[in-house]
Amino acid sequence: MILDLLFPNRCLGCNRIIDADLLVCELCFQQIDFTHFNYFDDHFIKEKCRLLFPVAHTFALMQFKKENLSRKIIHELKYKSREKAGKILAEWTSERLEFKDEKPDLLISVPLHPKKLKERGYNQLHIFTEQLSEFYEIPFDHHLIKRNYYSKAQALKDKQHRLETENTFSITRAISGKHVLIIDDVFTTGNTLATIAWEILNAGNNKVSVLVIAADI
């Protein structure tokens, strides 16, 4: 209570004091660039993914543009230890994503290298994934895919380095006959998702779908 008085929670959009469990105020919430993509429809994300790997379905919650509010929200999630942001983003996703009769068998998120995990203190996608798992009653596995190399933040890499993802990830156990939903925070080139997808596809008779919190479109 004292900390709330000394350091009140403020809206990421307008800096107004807001409830401790919120990211933005009601007015700024209306300014968020939600994509309104349908999981089953053809759209930009699915078209980009299909150029790189066979994908069943795709979904992006928000648009990721220069200086927009979704960029600030992702930054809070990734770099400022705002773990509650993962729960709120999962709630927003559950209000907009319907799997119908094609619910995935397993949820996985893009892993951090152990060194990066130690530096950051948590994987920003774990809480998001776990909240979705609880809501949709789909199991998750944080260890199916491992990151083989430590590297600097994706946001700090130039375009050429972003393309150099070969052998970055590997699969840790046998898996076959499963529909796996791969979860990432921001979709840019799609190469990270492609590398993970091929590990899963090559492991057995599996199929993959993609969910990203924001897409650079």
JSON list of N, CA, C and O in Angstrom, two decimals, residues 136-174:
[
{"chain": "A", "resi": 136, "resn": "TYR", "atom": "N", "xyz": [-7.42, -21.72, -21.98]},
{"chain": "A", "resi": 136, "resn": "TYR", "atom": "CA", "xyz": [-7.88, -22.62, -23.04]},
{"chain": "A", "resi": 136, "resn": "TYR", "atom": "C", "xyz": [-7.80, -24.09, -22.66]},
{"chain": "A", "resi": 136, "resn": "TYR", "atom": "O", "xyz": [-8.23, -24.95, -23.42]},
{"chain": "A", "resi": 137, "resn": "GLU", "atom": "N", "xyz": [-7.21, -24.38, -21.50]},
{"chain": "A", "resi": 137, "resn": "GLU", "atom": "CA", "xyz": [-7.01, -25.76, -21.05]},
{"chain": "A", "resi": 137, "resn": "GLU", "atom": "C", "xyz": [-6.19, -26.55, -22.06]},
{"chain": "A", "resi": 137, "resn": "GLU", "atom": "O", "xyz": [-6.56, -27.66, -22.49]},
{"chain": "A", "resi": 138, "resn": "ILE", "atom": "N", "xyz": [-5.06, -25.95, -22.45]},
{"chain": "A", "resi": 138, "resn": "ILE", "atom": "CA", "xyz": [-4.09, -26.57, -23.35]},
{"chain": "A", "resi": 138, "resn": "ILE", "atom": "C", "xyz": [-2.76, -26.66, -22.60]},
{"chain": "A", "resi": 138, "resn": "ILE", "atom": "O", "xyz": [-2.31, -25.66, -22.05]},
{"chain": "A", "resi": 139, "resn": "PRO", "atom": "N", "xyz": [-2.11, -27.81, -22.58]},
{"chain": "A", "resi": 139, "resn": "PRO", "atom": "CA", "xyz": [-0.82, -27.90, -21.87]},
{"chain": "A", "resi": 139, "resn": "PRO", "atom": "C", "xyz": [0.26, -27.06, -22.55]},
{"chain": "A", "resi": 139, "resn": "PRO", "atom": "O", "xyz": [0.19, -26.80, -23.75]},
{"chain": "A", "resi": 140, "resn": "PHE", "atom": "N", "xyz": [1.26, -26.66, -21.77]},
{"chain": "A", "resi": 140, "resn": "PHE", "atom": "CA", "xyz": [2.40, -25.94, -22.33]},
{"chain": "A", "resi": 140, "resn": "PHE", "atom": "C", "xyz": [3.68, -26.70, -21.99]},
{"chain": "A", "resi": 140, "resn": "PHE", "atom": "O", "xyz": [3.70, -27.53, -21.08]},
{"chain": "A", "resi": 141, "resn": "ASP", "atom": "N", "xyz": [4.73, -26.42, -22.73]},
{"chain": "A", "resi": 141, "resn": "ASP", "atom": "CA", "xyz": [6.03, -27.04, -22.48]},
{"chain": "A", "resi": 141, "resn": "ASP", "atom": "C", "xyz": [7.11, -25.99, -22.73]},
{"chain": "A", "resi": 141, "resn": "ASP", "atom": "O", "xyz": [7.35, -25.60, -23.86]},
{"chain": "A", "resi": 142, "resn": "HIS", "atom": "N", "xyz": [7.76, -25.53, -21.65]},
{"chain": "A", "resi": 142, "resn": "HIS", "atom": "CA", "xyz": [8.81, -24.52, -21.77]},
{"chain": "A", "resi": 142, "resn": "HIS", "atom": "C", "xyz": [10.16, -25.12, -22.13]},
{"chain": "A", "resi": 142, "resn": "HIS", "atom": "O", "xyz": [11.13, -24.38, -22.30]},
{"chain": "A", "resi": 143, "resn": "HIS", "atom": "N", "xyz": [10.23, -26.45, -22.25]},
{"chain": "A", "resi": 143, "resn": "HIS", "atom": "CA", "xyz": [11.52, -27.10, -22.46]},
{"chain": "A", "resi": 143, "resn": "HIS", "atom": "C", "xyz": [11.60, -27.90, -23.76]},
{"chain": "A", "resi": 143, "resn": "HIS", "atom": "O", "xyz": [12.64, -28.50, -24.05]},
{"chain": "A", "resi": 144, "resn": "LEU", "atom": "N", "xyz": [10.54, -27.92, -24.55]},
{"chain": "A", "resi": 144, "resn": "LEU", "atom": "CA", "xyz": [10.56, -28.69, -25.79]},
{"chain": "A", "resi": 144, "resn": "LEU", "atom": "C", "xyz": [11.63, -28.16, -26.75]},
{"chain": "A", "resi": 144, "resn": "LEU", "atom": "O", "xyz": [12.32, -28.93, -27.42]},
{"chain": "A", "resi": 145, "resn": "ILE", "atom": "N", "xyz": [11.75, -26.84, -26.83]},
{"chain": "A", "resi": 145, "resn": "ILE", "atom": "CA", "xyz": [12.73, -26.21, -27.71]},
{"chain": "A", "resi": 145, "resn": "ILE", "atom": "C", "xyz": [13.76, -25.48, -26.85]},
{"chain": "A", "resi": 145, "resn": "ILE", "atom": "O", "xyz": [13.41, -24.77, -25.90]},
{"chain": "A", "resi": 146, "resn": "LYS", "atom": "N", "xyz": [15.03, -25.66, -27.16]},
{"chain": "A", "resi": 146, "resn": "LYS", "atom": "CA", "xyz": [16.07, -24.93, -26.44]},
{"chain": "A", "resi": 146, "resn": "LYS", "atom": "C", "xyz": [16.85, -24.03, -27.41]},
{"chain": "A", "resi": 146, "resn": "LYS", "atom": "O", "xyz": [16.98, -24.33, -28.59]},
{"chain": "A", "resi": 147, "resn": "ARG", "atom": "N", "xyz": [17.31, -22.91, -26.89]},
{"chain": "A", "resi": 147, "resn": "ARG", "atom": "CA", "xyz": [18.14, -21.99, -27.67]},
{"chain": "A", "resi": 147, "resn": "ARG", "atom": "C", "xyz": [19.60, -22.39, -27.47]},
{"chain": "A", "resi": 147, "resn": "ARG", "atom": "O", "xyz": [20.08, -22.49, -26.35]},
{"chain": "A", "resi": 148, "resn": "ASN", "atom": "N", "xyz": [20.31, -22.60, -28.56]},
{"chain": "A", "resi": 148, "resn": "ASN", "atom": "CA", "xyz": [21.67, -23.12, -28.49]},
{"chain": "A", "resi": 148, "resn": "ASN", "atom": "C", "xyz": [22.74, -22.07, -28.28]},
{"chain": "A", "resi": 148, "resn": "ASN", "atom": "O", "xyz": [23.82, -22.39, -27.79]},
{"chain": "A", "resi": 149, "resn": "TYR", "atom": "N", "xyz": [22.46, -20.83, -28.67]},
{"chain": "A", "resi": 149, "resn": "TYR", "atom": "CA", "xyz": [23.49, -19.81, -28.60]},
{"chain": "A", "resi": 149, "resn": "TYR", "atom": "C", "xyz": [22.98, -18.58, -27.86]},
{"chain": "A", "resi": 149, "resn": "TYR", "atom": "O", "xyz": [21.82, -18.20, -27.99]},
{"chain": "A", "resi": 150, "resn": "TYR", "atom": "N", "xyz": [23.88, -17.94, -27.14]},
{"chain": "A", "resi": 150, "resn": "TYR", "atom": "CA", "xyz": [23.57, -16.66, -26.51]},
{"chain": "A", "resi": 150, "resn": "TYR", "atom": "C", "xyz": [23.79, -15.56, -27.54]},
{"chain": "A", "resi": 150, "resn": "TYR", "atom": "O", "xyz": [24.78, -15.54, -28.25]},
{"chain": "A", "resi": 151, "resn": "SER", "atom": "N", "xyz": [22.85, -14.64, -27.62]},
{"chain": "A", "resi": 151, "resn": "SER", "atom": "CA", "xyz": [22.99, -13.54, -28.58]},
{"chain": "A", "resi": 151, "resn": "SER", "atom": "C", "xyz": [22.38, -12.29, -28.00]},
{"chain": "A", "resi": 151, "resn": "SER", "atom": "O", "xyz": [21.57, -12.34, -27.07]},
{"chain": "A", "resi": 152, "resn": "LYS", "atom": "N", "xyz": [22.75, -11.14, -28.55]},
{"chain": "A", "resi": 152, "resn": "LYS", "atom": "CA", "xyz": [22.20, -9.87, -28.09]},
{"chain": "A", "resi": 152, "resn": "LYS", "atom": "C", "xyz": [20.74, -9.76, -28.49]},
{"chain": "A", "resi": 152, "resn": "LYS", "atom": "O", "xyz": [20.25, -10.53, -29.33]},
{"chain": "A", "resi": 153, "resn": "ALA", "atom": "N", "xyz": [20.06, -8.81, -27.91]},
{"chain": "A", "resi": 153, "resn": "ALA", "atom": "CA", "xyz": [18.62, -8.65, -28.15]},
{"chain": "A", "resi": 153, "resn": "ALA", "atom": "C", "xyz": [18.33, -8.49, -29.62]},
{"chain": "A", "resi": 153, "resn": "ALA", "atom": "O", "xyz": [19.05, -7.82, -30.35]},
{"chain": "A", "resi": 154, "resn": "GLN", "atom": "N", "xyz": [17.23, -9.11, -30.06]},
{"chain": "A", "resi": 154, "resn": "GLN", "atom": "CA", "xyz": [16.83, -9.02, -31.46]},
{"chain": "A", "resi": 154, "resn": "GLN", "atom": "C", "xyz": [16.69, -7.58, -31.91]},
{"chain": "A", "resi": 154, "resn": "GLN", "atom": "O", "xyz": [17.02, -7.23, -33.04]},
{"chain": "A", "resi": 155, "resn": "ALA", "atom": "N", "xyz": [16.21, -6.72, -31.03]},
{"chain": "A", "resi": 155, "resn": "ALA", "atom": "CA", "xyz": [15.98, -5.33, -31.39]},
{"chain": "A", "resi": 155, "resn": "ALA", "atom": "C", "xyz": [17.28, -4.60, -31.70]},
{"chain": "A", "resi": 155, "resn": "ALA", "atom": "O", "xyz": [17.28, -3.57, -32.38]},
{"chain": "A", "resi": 156, "resn": "LEU", "atom": "N", "xyz": [18.42, -5.13, -31.22]},
{"chain": "A", "resi": 156, "resn": "LEU", "atom": "CA", "xyz": [19.70, -4.47, -31.44]},
{"chain": "A", "resi": 156, "resn": "LEU", "atom": "C", "xyz": [20.44, -5.01, -32.66]},
{"chain": "A", "resi": 156, "resn": "LEU", "atom": "O", "xyz": [21.49, -4.50, -33.01]},
{"chain": "A", "resi": 157, "resn": "LYS", "atom": "N", "xyz": [19.91, -6.02, -33.28]},
{"chain": "A", "resi": 157, "resn": "LYS", "atom": "CA", "xyz": [20.57, -6.63, -34.43]},
{"chain": "A", "resi": 157, "resn": "LYS", "atom": "C", "xyz": [20.19, -5.91, -35.71]},
{"chain": "A", "resi": 157, "resn": "LYS", "atom": "O", "xyz": [19.09, -5.40, -35.86]},
{"chain": "A", "resi": 158, "resn": "ASP", "atom": "N", "xyz": [21.11, -5.94, -36.68]},
{"chain": "A", "resi": 158, "resn": "ASP", "atom": "CA", "xyz": [20.75, -5.43, -37.99]},
{"chain": "A", "resi": 158, "resn": "ASP", "atom": "C", "xyz": [20.01, -6.52, -38.75]},
{"chain": "A", "resi": 158, "resn": "ASP", "atom": "O", "xyz": [19.91, -7.66, -38.31]},
{"chain": "A", "resi": 159, "resn": "LYS", "atom": "N", "xyz": [19.50, -6.17, -39.90]},
{"chain": "A", "resi": 159, "resn": "LYS", "atom": "CA", "xyz": [18.65, -7.09, -40.64]},
{"chain": "A", "resi": 159, "resn": "LYS", "atom": "C", "xyz": [19.40, -8.37, -41.03]},
{"chain": "A", "resi": 159, "resn": "LYS", "atom": "O", "xyz": [18.85, -9.47, -40.96]},
{"chain": "A", "resi": 160, "resn": "GLN", "atom": "N", "xyz": [20.66, -8.24, -41.41]},
{"chain": "A", "resi": 160, "resn": "GLN", "atom": "CA", "xyz": [21.43, -9.41, -41.81]},
{"chain": "A", "resi": 160, "resn": "GLN", "atom": "C", "xyz": [21.56, -10.41, -40.68]},
{"chain": "A", "resi": 160, "resn": "GLN", "atom": "O", "xyz": [21.38, -11.61, -40.85]},
{"chain": "A", "resi": 161, "resn": "HIS", "atom": "N", "xyz": [21.85, -9.92, -39.47]},
{"chain": "A", "resi": 161, "resn": "HIS", "atom": "CA", "xyz": [22.00, -10.81, -38.34]},
{"chain": "A", "resi": 161, "resn": "HIS", "atom": "C", "xyz": [20.68, -11.47, -37.97]},
{"chain": "A", "resi": 161, "resn": "HIS", "atom": "O", "xyz": [20.66, -12.58, -37.45]},
{"chain": "A", "resi": 162, "resn": "ARG", "atom": "N", "xyz": [19.58, -10.78, -38.21]},
{"chain": "A", "resi": 162, "resn": "ARG", "atom": "CA", "xyz": [18.28, -11.38, -37.90]},
{"chain": "A", "resi": 162, "resn": "ARG", "atom": "C", "xyz": [18.01, -12.60, -38.79]},
{"chain": "A", "resi": 162, "resn": "ARG", "atom": "O", "xyz": [17.26, -13.48, -38.42]},
{"chain": "A", "resi": 163, "resn": "LEU", "atom": "N", "xyz": [18.61, -12.61, -39.97]},
{"chain": "A", "resi": 163, "resn": "LEU", "atom": "CA", "xyz": [18.41, -13.72, -40.89]},
{"chain": "A", "resi": 163, "resn": "LEU", "atom": "C", "xyz": [19.29, -14.92, -40.54]},
{"chain": "A", "resi": 163, "resn": "LEU", "atom": "O", "xyz": [19.06, -16.03, -41.01]},
{"chain": "A", "resi": 164, "resn": "GLU", "atom": "N", "xyz": [20.27, -14.72, -39.69]},
{"chain": "A", "resi": 164, "resn": "GLU", "atom": "CA", "xyz": [21.22, -15.77, -39.37]},
{"chain": "A", "resi": 164, "resn": "GLU", "atom": "C", "xyz": [20.73, -16.58, -38.16]},
{"chain": "A", "resi": 164, "resn": "GLU", "atom": "O", "xyz": [21.28, -16.52, -37.07]},
{"chain": "A", "resi": 165, "resn": "THR", "atom": "N", "xyz": [19.69, -17.36, -38.38]},
{"chain": "A", "resi": 165, "resn": "THR", "atom": "CA", "xyz": [19.08, -18.10, -37.28]},
{"chain": "A", "resi": 165, "resn": "THR", "atom": "C", "xyz": [19.26, -19.61, -37.40]},
{"chain": "A", "resi": 165, "resn": "THR", "atom": "O", "xyz": [18.77, -20.36, -36.56]},
{"chain": "A", "resi": 166, "resn": "GLU", "atom": "N", "xyz": [19.98, -20.06, -38.43]},
{"chain": "A", "resi": 166, "resn": "GLU", "atom": "CA", "xyz": [20.16, -21.49, -38.64]},
{"chain": "A", "resi": 166, "resn": "GLU", "atom": "C", "xyz": [20.86, -22.12, -37.43]},
{"chain": "A", "resi": 166, "resn": "GLU", "atom": "O", "xyz": [21.86, -21.61, -36.94]},
{"chain": "A", "resi": 167, "resn": "ASN", "atom": "N", "xyz": [20.32, -23.22, -36.96]},
{"chain": "A", "resi": 167, "resn": "ASN", "atom": "CA", "xyz": [20.87, -23.97, -35.82]},
{"chain": "A", "resi": 167, "resn": "ASN", "atom": "C", "xyz": [20.79, -23.21, -34.51]},
{"chain": "A", "resi": 167, "resn": "ASN", "atom": "O", "xyz": [21.41, -23.60, -33.53]},
{"chain": "A", "resi": 168, "resn": "THR", "atom": "N", "xyz": [20.00, -22.14, -34.47]},
{"chain": "A", "resi": 168, "resn": "THR", "atom": "CA", "xyz": [19.85, -21.40, -33.22]},
{"chain": "A", "resi": 168, "resn": "THR", "atom": "C", "xyz": [19.08, -22.19, -32.19]},
{"chain": "A", "resi": 168, "resn": "THR", "atom": "O", "xyz": [19.35, -22.10, -30.99]},
{"chain": "A", "resi": 169, "resn": "PHE", "atom": "N", "xyz": [18.12, -23.03, -32.65]},
{"chain": "A", "resi": 169, "resn": "PHE", "atom": "CA", "xyz": [17.27, -23.80, -31.75]},
{"chain": "A", "resi": 169, "resn": "PHE", "atom": "C", "xyz": [17.37, -25.29, -32.06]},
{"chain": "A", "resi": 169, "resn": "PHE", "atom": "O", "xyz": [17.70, -25.69, -33.18]},
{"chain": "A", "resi": 170, "resn": "SER", "atom": "N", "xyz": [17.05, -26.09, -31.07]},
{"chain": "A", "resi": 170, "resn": "SER", "atom": "CA", "xyz": [16.97, -27.54, -31.29]},
{"chain": "A", "resi": 170, "resn": "SER", "atom": "C", "xyz": [15.86, -28.11, -30.42]},
{"chain": "A", "resi": 170, "resn": "SER", "atom": "O", "xyz": [15.47, -27.51, -29.40]},
{"chain": "A", "resi": 171, "resn": "ILE", "atom": "N", "xyz": [15.33, -29.24, -30.83]},
{"chain": "A", "resi": 171, "resn": "ILE", "atom": "CA", "xyz": [14.24, -29.89, -30.11]},
{"chain": "A", "resi": 171, "resn": "ILE", "atom": "C", "xyz": [14.84, -30.86, -29.09]},
{"chain": "A", "resi": 171, "resn": "ILE", "atom": "O", "xyz": [15.88, -31.48, -29.34]},
{"chain": "A", "resi": 172, "resn": "THR", "atom": "N", "xyz": [14.22, -30.99, -27.93]},
{"chain": "A", "resi": 172, "resn": "THR", "atom": "CA", "xyz": [14.82, -31.74, -26.82]},
{"chain": "A", "resi": 172, "resn": "THR", "atom": "C", "xyz": [14.23, -33.13, -26.62]},
{"chain": "A", "resi": 172, "resn": "THR", "atom": "O", "xyz": [14.79, -33.92, -25.88]},
{"chain": "A", "resi": 173, "resn": "ARG", "atom": "N", "xyz": [13.12, -33.42, -27.25]},
{"chain": "A", "resi": 173, "resn": "ARG", "atom": "CA", "xyz": [12.52, -34.75, -27.08]},
{"chain": "A", "resi": 173, "resn": "ARG", "atom": "C", "xyz": [11.70, -35.10, -28.30]},
{"chain": "A", "resi": 173, "resn": "ARG", "atom": "O", "xyz": [11.36, -34.24, -29.11]},
{"chain": "A", "resi": 174, "resn": "ALA", "atom": "N", "xyz": [11.37, -36.37, -28.43]},
{"chain": "A", "resi": 174, "resn": "ALA", "atom": "CA", "xyz": [10.55, -36.84, -29.54]},
{"chain": "A", "resi": 174, "resn": "ALA", "atom": "C", "xyz": [9.13, -36.33, -29.39]},
{"chain": "A", "resi": 174, "resn": "ALA", "atom": "O", "xyz": [8.57, -36.31, -28.29]}
]
